[in-house]
Structures are given as C-alpha cells and as structure tokens.
Coordinates of C-alpha atoms and ligand atoms in Angstrom, one line a residue:
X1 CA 7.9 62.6 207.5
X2 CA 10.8 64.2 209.5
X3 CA 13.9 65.6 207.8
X4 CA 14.0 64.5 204.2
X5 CA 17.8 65.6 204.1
X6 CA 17.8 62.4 206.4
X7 CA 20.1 60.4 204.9
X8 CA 18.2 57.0 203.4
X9 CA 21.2 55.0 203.6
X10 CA 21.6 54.8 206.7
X11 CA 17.7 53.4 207.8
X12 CA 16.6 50.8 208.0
X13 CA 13.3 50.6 208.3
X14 CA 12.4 47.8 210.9
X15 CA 8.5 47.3 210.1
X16 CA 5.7 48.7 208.2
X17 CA 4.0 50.0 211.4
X18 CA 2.6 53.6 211.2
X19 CA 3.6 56.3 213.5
X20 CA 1.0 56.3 216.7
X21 CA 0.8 60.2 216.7
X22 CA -1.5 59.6 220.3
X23 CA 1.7 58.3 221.4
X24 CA 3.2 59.9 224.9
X25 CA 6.7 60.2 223.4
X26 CA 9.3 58.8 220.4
X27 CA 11.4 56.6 221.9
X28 CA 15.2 56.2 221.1
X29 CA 16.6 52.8 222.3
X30 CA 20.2 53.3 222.6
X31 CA 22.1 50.4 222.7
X32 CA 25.2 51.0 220.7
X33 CA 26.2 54.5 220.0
X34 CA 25.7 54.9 223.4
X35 CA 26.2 59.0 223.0
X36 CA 24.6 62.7 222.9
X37 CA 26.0 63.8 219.6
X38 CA 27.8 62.8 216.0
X39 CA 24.8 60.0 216.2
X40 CA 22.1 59.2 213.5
X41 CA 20.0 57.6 215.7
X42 CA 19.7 60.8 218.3
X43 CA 19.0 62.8 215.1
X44 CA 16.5 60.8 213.8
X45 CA 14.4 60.5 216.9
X46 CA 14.7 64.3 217.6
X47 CA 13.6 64.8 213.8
X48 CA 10.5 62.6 214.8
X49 CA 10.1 64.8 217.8
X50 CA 10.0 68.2 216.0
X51 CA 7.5 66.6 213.6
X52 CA 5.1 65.0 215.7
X53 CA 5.6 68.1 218.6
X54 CA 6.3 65.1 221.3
X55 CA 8.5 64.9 224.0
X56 CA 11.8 62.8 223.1
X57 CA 12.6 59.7 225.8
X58 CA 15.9 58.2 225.1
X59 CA 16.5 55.0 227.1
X60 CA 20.5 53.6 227.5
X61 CA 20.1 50.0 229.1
X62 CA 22.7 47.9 230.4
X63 CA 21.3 44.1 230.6
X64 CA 23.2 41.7 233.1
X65 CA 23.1 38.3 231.2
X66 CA 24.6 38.5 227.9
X67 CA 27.3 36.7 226.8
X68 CA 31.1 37.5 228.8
X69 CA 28.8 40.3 230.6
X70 CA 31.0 41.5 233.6
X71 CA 32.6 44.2 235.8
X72 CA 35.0 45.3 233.3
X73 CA 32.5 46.1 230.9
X74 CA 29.5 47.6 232.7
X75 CA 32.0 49.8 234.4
X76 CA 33.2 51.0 231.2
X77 CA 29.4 51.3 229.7
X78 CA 28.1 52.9 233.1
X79 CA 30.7 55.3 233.1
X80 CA 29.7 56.1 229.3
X81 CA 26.3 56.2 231.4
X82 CA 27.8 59.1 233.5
X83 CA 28.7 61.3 230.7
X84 CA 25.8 61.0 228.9
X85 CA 23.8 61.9 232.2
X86 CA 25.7 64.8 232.3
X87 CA 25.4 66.0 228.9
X88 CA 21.1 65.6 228.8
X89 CA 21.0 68.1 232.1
X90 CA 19.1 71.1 231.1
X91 CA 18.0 70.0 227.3
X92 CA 15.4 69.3 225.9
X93 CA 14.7 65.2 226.6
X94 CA 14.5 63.0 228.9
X95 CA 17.7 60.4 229.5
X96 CA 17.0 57.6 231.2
X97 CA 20.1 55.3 232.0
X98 CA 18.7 52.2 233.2
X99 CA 21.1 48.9 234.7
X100 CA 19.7 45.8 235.2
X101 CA 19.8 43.6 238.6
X102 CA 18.5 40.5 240.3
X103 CA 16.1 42.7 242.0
X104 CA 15.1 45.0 238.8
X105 CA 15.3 42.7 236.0
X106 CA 15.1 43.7 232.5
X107 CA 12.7 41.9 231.2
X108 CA 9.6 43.4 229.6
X109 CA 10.9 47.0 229.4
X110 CA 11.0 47.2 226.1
X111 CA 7.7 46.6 224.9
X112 CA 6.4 48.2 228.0
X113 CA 8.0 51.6 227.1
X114 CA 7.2 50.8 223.2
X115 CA 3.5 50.9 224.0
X116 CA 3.7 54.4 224.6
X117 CA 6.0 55.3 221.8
X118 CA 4.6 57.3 218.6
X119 CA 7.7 55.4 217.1
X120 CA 11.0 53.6 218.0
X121 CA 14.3 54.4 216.8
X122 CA 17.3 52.3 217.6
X123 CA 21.0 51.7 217.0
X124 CA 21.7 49.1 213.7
X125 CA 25.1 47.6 214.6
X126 CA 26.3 44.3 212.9
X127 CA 27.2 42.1 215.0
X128 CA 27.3 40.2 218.5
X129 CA 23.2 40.1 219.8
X130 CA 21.7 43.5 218.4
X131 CA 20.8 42.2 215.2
X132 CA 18.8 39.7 216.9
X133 CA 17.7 42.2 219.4
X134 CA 16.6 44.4 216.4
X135 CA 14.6 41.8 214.7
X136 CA 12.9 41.3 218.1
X137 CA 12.0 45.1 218.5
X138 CA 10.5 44.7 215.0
X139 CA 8.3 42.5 216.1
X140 CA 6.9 43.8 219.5
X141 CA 6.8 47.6 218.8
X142 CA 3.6 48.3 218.2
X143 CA 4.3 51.3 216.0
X144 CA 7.1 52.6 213.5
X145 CA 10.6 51.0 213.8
X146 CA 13.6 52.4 213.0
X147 CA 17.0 50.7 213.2
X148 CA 19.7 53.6 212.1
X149 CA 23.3 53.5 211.0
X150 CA 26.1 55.5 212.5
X151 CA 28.6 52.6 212.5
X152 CA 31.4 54.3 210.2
X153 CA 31.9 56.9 206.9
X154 CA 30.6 54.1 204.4
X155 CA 27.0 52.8 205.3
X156 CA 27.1 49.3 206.0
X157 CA 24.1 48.3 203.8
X158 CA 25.3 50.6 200.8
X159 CA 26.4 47.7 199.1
X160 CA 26.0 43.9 199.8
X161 CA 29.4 42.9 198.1
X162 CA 31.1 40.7 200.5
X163 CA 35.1 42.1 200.4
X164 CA 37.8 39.3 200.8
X165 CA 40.8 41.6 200.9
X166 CA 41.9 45.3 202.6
X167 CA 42.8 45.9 198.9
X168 CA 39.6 45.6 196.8
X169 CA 37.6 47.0 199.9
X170 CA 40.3 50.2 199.4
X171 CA 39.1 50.6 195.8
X172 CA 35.9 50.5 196.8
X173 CA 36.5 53.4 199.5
X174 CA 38.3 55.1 197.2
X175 CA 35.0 55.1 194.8
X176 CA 32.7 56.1 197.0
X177 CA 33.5 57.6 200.0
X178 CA 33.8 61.2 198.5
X179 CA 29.9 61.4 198.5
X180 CA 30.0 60.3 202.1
X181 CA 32.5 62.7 203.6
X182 CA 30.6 65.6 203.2
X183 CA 28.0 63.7 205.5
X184 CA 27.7 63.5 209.0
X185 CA 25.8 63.2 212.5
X186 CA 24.9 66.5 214.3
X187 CA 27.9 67.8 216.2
X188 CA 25.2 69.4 218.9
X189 CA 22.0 68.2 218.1
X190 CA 20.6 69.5 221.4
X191 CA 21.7 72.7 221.0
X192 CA 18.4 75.3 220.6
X193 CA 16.2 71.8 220.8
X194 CA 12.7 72.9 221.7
X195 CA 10.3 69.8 222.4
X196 CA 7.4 69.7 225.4
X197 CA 8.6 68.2 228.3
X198 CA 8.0 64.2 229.1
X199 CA 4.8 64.0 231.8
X200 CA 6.4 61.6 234.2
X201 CA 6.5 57.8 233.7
X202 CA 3.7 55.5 235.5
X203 CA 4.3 54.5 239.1
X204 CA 4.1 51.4 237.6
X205 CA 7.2 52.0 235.2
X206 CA 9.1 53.5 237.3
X207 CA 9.0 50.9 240.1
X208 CA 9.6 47.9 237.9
X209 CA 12.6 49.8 236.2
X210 CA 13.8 52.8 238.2
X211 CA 16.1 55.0 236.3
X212 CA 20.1 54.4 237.1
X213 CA 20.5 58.0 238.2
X214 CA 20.8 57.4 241.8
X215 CA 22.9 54.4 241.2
X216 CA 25.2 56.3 238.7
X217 CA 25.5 59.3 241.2
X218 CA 27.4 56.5 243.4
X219 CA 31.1 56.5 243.2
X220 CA 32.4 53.8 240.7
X221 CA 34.0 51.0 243.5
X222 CA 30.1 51.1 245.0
X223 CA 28.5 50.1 241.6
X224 CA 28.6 46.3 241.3
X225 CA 27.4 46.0 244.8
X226 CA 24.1 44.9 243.8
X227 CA 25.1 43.8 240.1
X228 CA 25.5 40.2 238.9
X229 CA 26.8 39.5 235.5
X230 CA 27.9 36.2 233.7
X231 CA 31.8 36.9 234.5
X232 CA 33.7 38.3 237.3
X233 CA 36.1 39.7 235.0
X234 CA 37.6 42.6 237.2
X235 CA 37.4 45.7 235.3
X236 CA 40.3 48.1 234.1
X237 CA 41.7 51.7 235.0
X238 CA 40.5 52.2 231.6
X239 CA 38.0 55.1 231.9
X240 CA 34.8 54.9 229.7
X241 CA 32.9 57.7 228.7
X242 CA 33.1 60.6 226.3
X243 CA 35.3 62.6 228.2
X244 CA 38.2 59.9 228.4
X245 CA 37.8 59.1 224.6
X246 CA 38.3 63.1 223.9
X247 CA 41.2 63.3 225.9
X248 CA 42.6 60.2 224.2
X249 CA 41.9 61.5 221.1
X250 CA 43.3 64.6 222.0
X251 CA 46.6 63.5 223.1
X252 CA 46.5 61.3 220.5
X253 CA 46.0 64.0 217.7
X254 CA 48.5 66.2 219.2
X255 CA 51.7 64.1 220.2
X256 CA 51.1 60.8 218.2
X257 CA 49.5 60.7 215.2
X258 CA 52.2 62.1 212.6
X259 CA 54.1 59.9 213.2
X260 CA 51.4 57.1 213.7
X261 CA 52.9 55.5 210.1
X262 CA 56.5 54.9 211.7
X263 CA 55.8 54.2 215.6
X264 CA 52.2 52.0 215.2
X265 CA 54.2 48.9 215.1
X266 CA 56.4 49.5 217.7
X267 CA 55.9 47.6 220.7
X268 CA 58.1 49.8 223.1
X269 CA 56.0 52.8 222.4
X270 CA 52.2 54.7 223.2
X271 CA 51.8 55.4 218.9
X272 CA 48.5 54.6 218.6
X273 CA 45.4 56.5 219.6
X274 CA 43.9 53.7 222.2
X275 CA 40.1 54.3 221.1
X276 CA 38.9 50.8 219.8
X277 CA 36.8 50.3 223.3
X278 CA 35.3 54.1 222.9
X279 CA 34.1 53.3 219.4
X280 CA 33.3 50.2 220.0
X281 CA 31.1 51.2 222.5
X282 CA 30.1 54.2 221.0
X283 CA 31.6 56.9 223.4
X284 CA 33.2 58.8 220.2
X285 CA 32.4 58.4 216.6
X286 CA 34.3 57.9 213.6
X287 CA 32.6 60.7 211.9
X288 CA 34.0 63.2 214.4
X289 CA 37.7 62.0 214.3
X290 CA 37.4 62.1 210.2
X291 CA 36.4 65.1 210.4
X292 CA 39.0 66.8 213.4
X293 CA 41.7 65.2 210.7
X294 CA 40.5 66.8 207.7
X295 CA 40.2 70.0 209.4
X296 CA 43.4 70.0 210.8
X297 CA 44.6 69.7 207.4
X298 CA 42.0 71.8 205.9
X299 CA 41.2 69.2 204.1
X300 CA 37.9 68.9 201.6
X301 CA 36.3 66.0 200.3
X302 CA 36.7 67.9 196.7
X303 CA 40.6 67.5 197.4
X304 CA 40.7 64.1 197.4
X305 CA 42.2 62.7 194.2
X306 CA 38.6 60.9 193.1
X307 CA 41.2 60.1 189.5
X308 CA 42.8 57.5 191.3
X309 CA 41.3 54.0 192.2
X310 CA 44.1 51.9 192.5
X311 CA 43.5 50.8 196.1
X312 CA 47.1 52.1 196.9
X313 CA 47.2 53.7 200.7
X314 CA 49.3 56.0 200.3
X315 CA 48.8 59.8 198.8
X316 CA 45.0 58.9 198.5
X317 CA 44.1 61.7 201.0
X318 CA 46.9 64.4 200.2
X319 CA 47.5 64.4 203.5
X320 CA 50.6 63.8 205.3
X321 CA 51.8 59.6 205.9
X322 CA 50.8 59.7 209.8
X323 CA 47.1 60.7 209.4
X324 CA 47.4 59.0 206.1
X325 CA 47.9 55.8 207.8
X326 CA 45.2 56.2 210.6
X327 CA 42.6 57.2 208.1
X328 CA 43.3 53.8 206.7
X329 CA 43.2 51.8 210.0
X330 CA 40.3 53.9 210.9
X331 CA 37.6 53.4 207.6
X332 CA 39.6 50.8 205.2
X333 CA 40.2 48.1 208.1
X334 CA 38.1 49.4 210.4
X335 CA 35.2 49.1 207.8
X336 CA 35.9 46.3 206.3
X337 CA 34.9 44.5 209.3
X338 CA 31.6 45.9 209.7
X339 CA 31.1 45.3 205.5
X340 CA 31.6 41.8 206.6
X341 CA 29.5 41.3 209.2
X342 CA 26.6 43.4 207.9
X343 CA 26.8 41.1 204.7
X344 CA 27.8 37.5 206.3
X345 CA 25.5 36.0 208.9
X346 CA 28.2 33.8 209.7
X347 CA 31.0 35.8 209.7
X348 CA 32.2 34.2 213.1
X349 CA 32.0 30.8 211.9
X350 CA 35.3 28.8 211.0
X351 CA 34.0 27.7 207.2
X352 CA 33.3 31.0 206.0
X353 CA 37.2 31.9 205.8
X354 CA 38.5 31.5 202.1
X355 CA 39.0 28.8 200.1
X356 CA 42.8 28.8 200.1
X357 CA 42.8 29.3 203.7
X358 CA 40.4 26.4 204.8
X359 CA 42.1 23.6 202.0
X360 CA 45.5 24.7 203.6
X361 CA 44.4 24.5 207.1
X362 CA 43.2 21.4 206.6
X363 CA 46.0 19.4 204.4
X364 CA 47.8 19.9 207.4
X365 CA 45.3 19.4 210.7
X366 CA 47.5 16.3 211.8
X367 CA 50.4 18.1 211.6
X368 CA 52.8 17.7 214.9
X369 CA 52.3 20.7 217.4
X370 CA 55.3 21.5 219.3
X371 CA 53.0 22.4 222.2
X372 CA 49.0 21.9 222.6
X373 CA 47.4 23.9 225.3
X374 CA 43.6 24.0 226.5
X375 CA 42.1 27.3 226.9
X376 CA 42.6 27.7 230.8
X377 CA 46.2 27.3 230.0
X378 CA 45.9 30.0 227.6
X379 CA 44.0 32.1 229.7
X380 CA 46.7 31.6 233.0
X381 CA 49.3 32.7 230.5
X382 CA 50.7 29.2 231.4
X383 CA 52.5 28.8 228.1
X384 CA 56.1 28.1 227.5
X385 CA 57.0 31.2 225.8
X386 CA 57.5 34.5 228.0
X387 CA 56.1 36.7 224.8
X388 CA 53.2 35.4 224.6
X389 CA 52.3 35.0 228.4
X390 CA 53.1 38.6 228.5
X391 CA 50.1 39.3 225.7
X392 CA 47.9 37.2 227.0
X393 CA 48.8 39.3 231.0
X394 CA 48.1 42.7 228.9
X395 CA 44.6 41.3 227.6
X396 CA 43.8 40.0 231.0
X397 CA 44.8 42.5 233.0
X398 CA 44.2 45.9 230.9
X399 CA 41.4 44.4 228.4
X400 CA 43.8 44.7 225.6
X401 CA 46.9 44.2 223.6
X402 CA 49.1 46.0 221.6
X403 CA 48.2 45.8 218.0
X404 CA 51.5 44.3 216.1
X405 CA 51.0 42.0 219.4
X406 CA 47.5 40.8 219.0
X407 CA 48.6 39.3 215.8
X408 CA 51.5 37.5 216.9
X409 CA 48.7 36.1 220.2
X410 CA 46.2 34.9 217.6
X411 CA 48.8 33.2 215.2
X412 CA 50.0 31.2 218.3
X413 CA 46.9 30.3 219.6
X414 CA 46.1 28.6 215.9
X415 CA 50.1 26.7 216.5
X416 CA 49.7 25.8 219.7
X417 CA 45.8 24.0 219.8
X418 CA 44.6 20.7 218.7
X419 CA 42.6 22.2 215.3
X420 CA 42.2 25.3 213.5
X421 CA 38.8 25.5 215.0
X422 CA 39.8 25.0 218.4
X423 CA 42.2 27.8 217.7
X424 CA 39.3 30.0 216.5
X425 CA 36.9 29.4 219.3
X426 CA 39.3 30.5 222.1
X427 CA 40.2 33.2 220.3
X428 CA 36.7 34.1 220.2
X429 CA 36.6 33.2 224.1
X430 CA 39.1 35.1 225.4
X431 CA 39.4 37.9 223.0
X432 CA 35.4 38.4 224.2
X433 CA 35.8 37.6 227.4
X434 CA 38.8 40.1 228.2
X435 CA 38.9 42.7 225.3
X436 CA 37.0 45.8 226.4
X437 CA 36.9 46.3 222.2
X438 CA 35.8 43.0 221.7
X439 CA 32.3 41.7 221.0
X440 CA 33.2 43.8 218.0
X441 CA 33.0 43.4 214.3
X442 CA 36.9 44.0 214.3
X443 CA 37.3 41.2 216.8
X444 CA 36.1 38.7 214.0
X445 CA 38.3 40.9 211.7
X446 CA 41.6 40.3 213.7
X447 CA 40.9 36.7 214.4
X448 CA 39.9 35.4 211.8
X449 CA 42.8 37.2 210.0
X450 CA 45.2 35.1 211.9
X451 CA 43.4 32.6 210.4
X452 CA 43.7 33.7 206.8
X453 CA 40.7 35.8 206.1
X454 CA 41.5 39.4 204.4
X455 CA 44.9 38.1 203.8
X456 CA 46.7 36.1 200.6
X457 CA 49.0 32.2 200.9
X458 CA 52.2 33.0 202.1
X459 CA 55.5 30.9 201.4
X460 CA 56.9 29.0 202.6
X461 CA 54.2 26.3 203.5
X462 CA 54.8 25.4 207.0
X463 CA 53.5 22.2 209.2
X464 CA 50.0 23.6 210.6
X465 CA 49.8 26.9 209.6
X466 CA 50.3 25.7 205.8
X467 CA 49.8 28.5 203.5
X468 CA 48.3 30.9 206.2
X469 CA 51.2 33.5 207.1
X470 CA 53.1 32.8 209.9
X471 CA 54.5 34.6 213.3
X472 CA 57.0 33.3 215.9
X473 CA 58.1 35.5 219.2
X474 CA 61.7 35.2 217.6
X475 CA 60.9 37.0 215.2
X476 CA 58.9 39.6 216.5
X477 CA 61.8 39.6 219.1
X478 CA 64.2 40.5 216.1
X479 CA 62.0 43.3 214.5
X480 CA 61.4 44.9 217.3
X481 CA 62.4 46.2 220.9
X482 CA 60.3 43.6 223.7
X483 CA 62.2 44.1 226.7
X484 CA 60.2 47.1 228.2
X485 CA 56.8 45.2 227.4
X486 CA 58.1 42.1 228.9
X487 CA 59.3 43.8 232.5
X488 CA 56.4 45.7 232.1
X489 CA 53.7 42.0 231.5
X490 CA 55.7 38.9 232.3
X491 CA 59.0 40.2 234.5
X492 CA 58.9 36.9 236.0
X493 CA 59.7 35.0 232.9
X494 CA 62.7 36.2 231.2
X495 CA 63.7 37.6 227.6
X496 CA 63.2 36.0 224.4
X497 CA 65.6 34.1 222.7
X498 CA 65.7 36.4 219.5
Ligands
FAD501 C1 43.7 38.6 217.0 C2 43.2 40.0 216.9 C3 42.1 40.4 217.6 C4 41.6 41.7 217.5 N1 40.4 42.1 218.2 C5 39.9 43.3 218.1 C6 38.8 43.7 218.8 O1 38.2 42.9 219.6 N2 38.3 44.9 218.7 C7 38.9 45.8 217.9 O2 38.4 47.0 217.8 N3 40.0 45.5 217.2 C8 40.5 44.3 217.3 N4 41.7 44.0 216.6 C9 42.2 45.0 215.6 C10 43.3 45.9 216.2 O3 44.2 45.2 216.9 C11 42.7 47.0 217.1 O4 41.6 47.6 216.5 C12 43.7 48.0 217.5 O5 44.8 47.4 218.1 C13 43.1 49.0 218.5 O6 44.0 49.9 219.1 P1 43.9 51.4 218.8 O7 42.5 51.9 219.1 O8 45.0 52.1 219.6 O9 44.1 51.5 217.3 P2 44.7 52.6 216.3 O10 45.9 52.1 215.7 O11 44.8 53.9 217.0 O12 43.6 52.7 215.2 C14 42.4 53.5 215.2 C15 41.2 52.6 215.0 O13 41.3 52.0 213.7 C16 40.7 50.7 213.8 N5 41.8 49.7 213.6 C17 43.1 49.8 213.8 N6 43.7 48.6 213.5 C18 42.8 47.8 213.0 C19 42.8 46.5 212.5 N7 43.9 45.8 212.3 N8 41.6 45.9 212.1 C20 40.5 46.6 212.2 N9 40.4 47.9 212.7 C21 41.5 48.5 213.1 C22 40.2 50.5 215.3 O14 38.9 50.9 215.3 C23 41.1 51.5 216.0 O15 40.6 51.9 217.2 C24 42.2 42.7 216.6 C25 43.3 42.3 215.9 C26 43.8 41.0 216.1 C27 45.0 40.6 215.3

C-alpha cells in the first residue's frame, strides 16, 4: 500500500476493487482541486505511482453541458488549465487537459481511460454533480477507486454531526483542528519525482479525445470558437489560474489583511482577499494560505490556546484581529459549509433550513410584498431600488458581489418574491448562473443564510421575513459609504435615500 503516513481521513475509498498492477498507468481524475501542488489527490496517485513503479496520467476535463456551464466559467477553468500545463513541463507525469466540444464529446472517456488504470484517484468535493459523478466512477472503474479530500483544514467526513450555528461549529474547530494543522498537501510534490514515462495513448484515444494543449496554446478571445455550453454568460476580466490567485493572495497578505477585521465590511473599499472563485475551483488551497499566515506570525499549532473552547473568535489564534478574522472566514464559515453539505444530501433544499426559520417563514407567506418581481426582473437589475440593481450589475457583470452586499441581495430577493421558496430558487439561479464562486458549498451557505440557516430569530418580527433577520438598502445606506459603489454599478439610477 503506498504511504501509510497517508492521512486515512481524508479517503474515501470508492470500491473494493484491487489494484490492476498490469495496468499502463494510475490515473488521477482531477475535477476539483484542479492544481499541481498543496493537493491530496496529486499525492496520493504519485504515492500509488512510486509503489506500483508506473507512470502517473493525470487527466483535468472540462465537460460542456452541466448545469449554468458557460464562457465565464470555462475561461476561468481553462485558464487554471494553462497554469497547470505549465507547471507539469519537464516532471515526471503526463497532464493531459482535455475540453469537451460538439465535435469531441466527452462521453466515454472515463471508463475508457479507467480500463487502463492500475487504480483511480479522484477529487471528493461535496456538492453540486461530483458526488454523483463519484458514485458513477465507483461503479465503472474496473479497479481500485479512490475519492480524496483536500476541501479545507478539518476533513469533511471526520465527523457526521450536522452544525446549525458558526458558533458550535467554532467549538468544534477549536477541539480539533490542532491535530490537523500540523497536516498538509505536498508543497512540491513533483519536485525529485522519478516515475517511467507514459508510452503514448492509442490512436484510438487520442482521436476521440485529443488533449487541449493545442487548444490551450491559443490566445484566450480564440477559445470558445468551437465551444458550446448551456449559457452564454460572457466571462470576466477575472483571471483564473494559479498565478492570479498568488498574486491575489499576495497583495492581499501584504496591503489588506491586518486590517481585514475593520475594512471587510466596507463597501467603499478592496479589504478582502478576492479568492472565493480560486478555491472554489481549486487554483489555491486553503492549506497553503493557513499556513503563509501562521508563518508570517511564526505561529505553531502547539501555540494555540487548545484550554479554551468557548467558540469565542477572537484571541483563539494569538494572532493579531486582521488575520484573526480571516482565519475565521476562511475555516469556521468557510467549513461550515462543506460540514453541511458533506453531511446533508439536501442541503439545497428549502425544508431543510431550521425549525424556527421554516414556522416563521411560513406564519407569514401571505404577508403583503411591497414589490414582487420574477427572476428576469431580477436578473435585468429592473428593480425599484438603485442598491440593489447595483449588486445584482456587479454579480452580472464581474461574477461577484461584495460580501456585506451579497447579504443585503439575498435578503431582498426573499422580500421582494411571491414565497420563501421562490426566493431560494433564484437565488440558487442566479447566484449559479453568474457567481464565478458559486456552484459552491458556500453558495448554499450564503443563501440559505439569508434565509435563516446558521443564524438565530431576530426581533422585531416583521411582515414576510418574520423572525428571519432583516436588511433594507437604507440601512446599509446609513452604516456604510455606497456612493462610490453606486457610480461605479448603477450611475444611472441615483443615491439611496438613507
Ligand atoms: C447570498 C450569498 C451568496 C453567497 N454565495 C457564495 C458563493 O457562491 N461562493 C462563495 O464562495 N461564497 C459565497 N458567499 C459567501 C461570501 O460572500 C463569499 O465567500 C465572500 O464574499 C468571498 O469574497 P472573498 O474571497 O474576497 O472573501 P474573504 O473575505 O477574503 O474571505 C476569504 C475566504 O473565506 C471564505 N468566506 C468568507 N466569507 C464567507 C462567508 N460568509 N461564508 C462562507 N465562507 C466565507 C471564502 O472562501 C473566502 O474566499 C455568499 C454569501 C451570501 C450572503
């Protein structure tokens, strides 16, 4: 068996194949942490590899029909495509990027290239199609299936205890996440790698699913030419791939994040680090920023204060309040998402919010809205309040929205539709649609926050949103300065009547 420092947790064993050792190659199917290093999945198919002396094949592919596929994302995941083409020149396996087309469809490549394999290895993410995509490579590998975990610090099957609140889910952390600190990915699991080299795919292969090299080589404008997907949602000047998510990071690490605690909020500033669609796809891992943090504050797992469970955020990580802060966007929230997808098959359906949330919502479904809108006149920004319009511009043209802003879009949304869940399922819509982080388990986080879940009854109780806290534009007007965002997202539509 390779490594047995391999960390159990994070396998999940897919079937009770064997290994074919007369297999050409292990094959690693990357379809979430789509990158080179900080990634369990890379290391556990190179462990295979050392063991079994075979030549390592990692295939990236980029299907053309899933749900709210389009230009904006396949520009984003085929320049993560680019990177990662880049960074497998002159080591020891064989990338191969592949993008599906009309012409070149994906269909049978998997268990075409699985017939070969000695044994698969895959990405385990939560949500959206790969856990159905994973219970289908279970099935048609013919050998050894591996789905592996590099999602966040905390494994997401380490516990099955469903969290309803940020705080308990804290306590929790604050348990267990010294043991986990001191783990991680490789940082350059290429580095010295010494495997025999992949004889080259069949004819056969290779004409039914050519490699996206050539395509990839192209410049950027040229590559939907011959691409159709669902959507034509245009895509961003957002630049995916590793390099853009270090330099984010960078800058982030450098000019924003001590004061991340005071500035996050505000909507008149760049405070936060920007990285949700590089995670989400992969392009940088949360291991690595952890880890840059506790450096730069020489800071050891053994220093956290393991005394205190109290589920407090602050003083936790005896670091300063700004990387204080992030850490706790970054594993607390962050993770509590994938803790409830990993645990909730239906955590993107409207009953599975709490109690309280679902018996207030519904005492007061017939309440009067001051406005109903459909979903195209959401998604036109053809609302009567500038604010608002001005999110909804952001997410449609730049595939996002300011955090303290995405709140205030989601609680509207619930205001200003027929039902609650009408509210929820263009939330889900366009948040999917347009978000280049969506599709994510902190998509159903954030929505279905605005909806009550991970949060407590607020006073007072108000017609529609009953117990369920509450948000107007006026207010957010008050707290904060929206003039810039507003020239910058609606200038058309004038200021807000704070
Ligand atoms: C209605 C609504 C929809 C949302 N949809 C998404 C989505 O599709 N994808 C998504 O990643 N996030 C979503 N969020 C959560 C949050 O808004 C974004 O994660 C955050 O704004 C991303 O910006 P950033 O990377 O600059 O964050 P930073 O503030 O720099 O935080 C760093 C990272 O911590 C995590 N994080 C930060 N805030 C939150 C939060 N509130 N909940 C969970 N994780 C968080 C993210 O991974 C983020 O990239 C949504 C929130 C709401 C209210």
């Amino acid at each position: 068996m390779p490594t047995p420092n391999f960390p159990s947790s994070r396998l999940l064993a897919l079937n009770q194949k064997p290994v074919k050792p007369d297999g050409s190659y292990v094959l690693y199917w990357m379809v979430s942490n789509r990158r080179m290093v900080y990634n369990y999945s890379l290391d556990r198919a190179i462990a295979y590899a050392v063991s079994l002396n075979k030549p390592l094949l990692v295939v990236e592919p980029l299907a053309k029909g899933y749900r709210w596929s389009s230009p904006r994302f396949h520009q984003f995941i085929m320049q993560g495509m680019k990177s990662n083409m880049h960074a497998a020149k002159n080591v020891a396996l064989t990338y191969y990027p592949f993008v599906e087309t009309d012409e070149y469809p994906q269909e049978g490549m998997l268990r075409t290239f699985a017939s070969s394999a000695c044994v698969v290895i895959t990405d385990d993410f939560p949500c959206f199609f790969i856990p159905q995509f994973v219970r289908k490579l279970s099935q048609i590998a013919p050998c050894l299936s591996e789905a592996v975990d590099s999602n966040g610090i905390l494994p997401i099957r380490g516990t099955d205890r469903l969290f309803t609140v940020a705080h308990s889910f804290r306590r929790h952390c604050q348990k267990v996440l010294p043991d986990f600190l001191s783990e991680s990915p490789l940082s350059s699991p290429t580095s010295n790698l010494s495997l025999p080299r992949l004889e080259p795919l069949g004819d056969d292969v290779i004409s039914r699913w050519p490699s996206a090299e050539p395509l990839l080589s192209q410049s950027d404008s040229q590559w939907m030419t011959n691409i159709t997907t669902r959507l034509d949602t245009p895509s961003t000047d957002l630049v995916g791939g590793r390099c853009a998510a270090l330099e984010h990071w960078r800058r982030f690490k450098h000019t924003r994040l001590d004061n991340y605690h005071l500035k996050r909020s505000h909507i008149d500033v760049d405070a936060t680090s920007c990285l949700s669609p590089y995670l989400h796809f992969g392009h940088i891992s949360p291991h690595e920023l952890v880890r840059d943090i506790q450096d730069r504050g020489n800071i050891r797992p053994e220093h956290l204060r393991r005394s205190i469970v109290d589920g407090r955020r602050e003083r936790w990580w005896q670091m300063p309040p700004g990387p204080e802060a992030f850490l706790d966007q970054l594993i607390t929230w962050r993770e509590l998402g994938y803790n409830r997808c990993a645990n909730d098959p239906a955590y993107d359906k409207f009953e599975t919010l709490p109690e309280w949330a679902l018996a207030t919502l519904n005492i007061h479904r017939n309440d009067e809205r001051p406005y109903i809108y459909s979903i195209e006149e959401f998604d036109l920004s053809l609302t009567h309040d500038p604010l608002w319009n001005a999110t909804q511009n952001q997410l449609r043209k730049q595939g996002t929205i300011h955090n303290y802003l995405r709140m205030l879009w989601g609680k509207k949304i619930l205001h200003w539709s027929e039902s609650p869940e009408t509210a929820l399922s263009i939330m889900i819509e366009l948040n999917n649609r347009y978000a280049l982080d969506g599709r994510n388990p902190n998509s159903y986080s954030g929505i279905f926050w605005c909806l009550g879940r991970f949060d407590r009854a607020w006073g007072p109780e108000r017609a529609v949103f009953g117990k369920v806290r509450y948000m107007t534009s006026q207010s957010t007007a008050r707290k904060y300065n929206v003039s810039t965002y507003l020239d910058q997202f609606a200038p058309e539509q004038g200021n807000i009547d704070a």
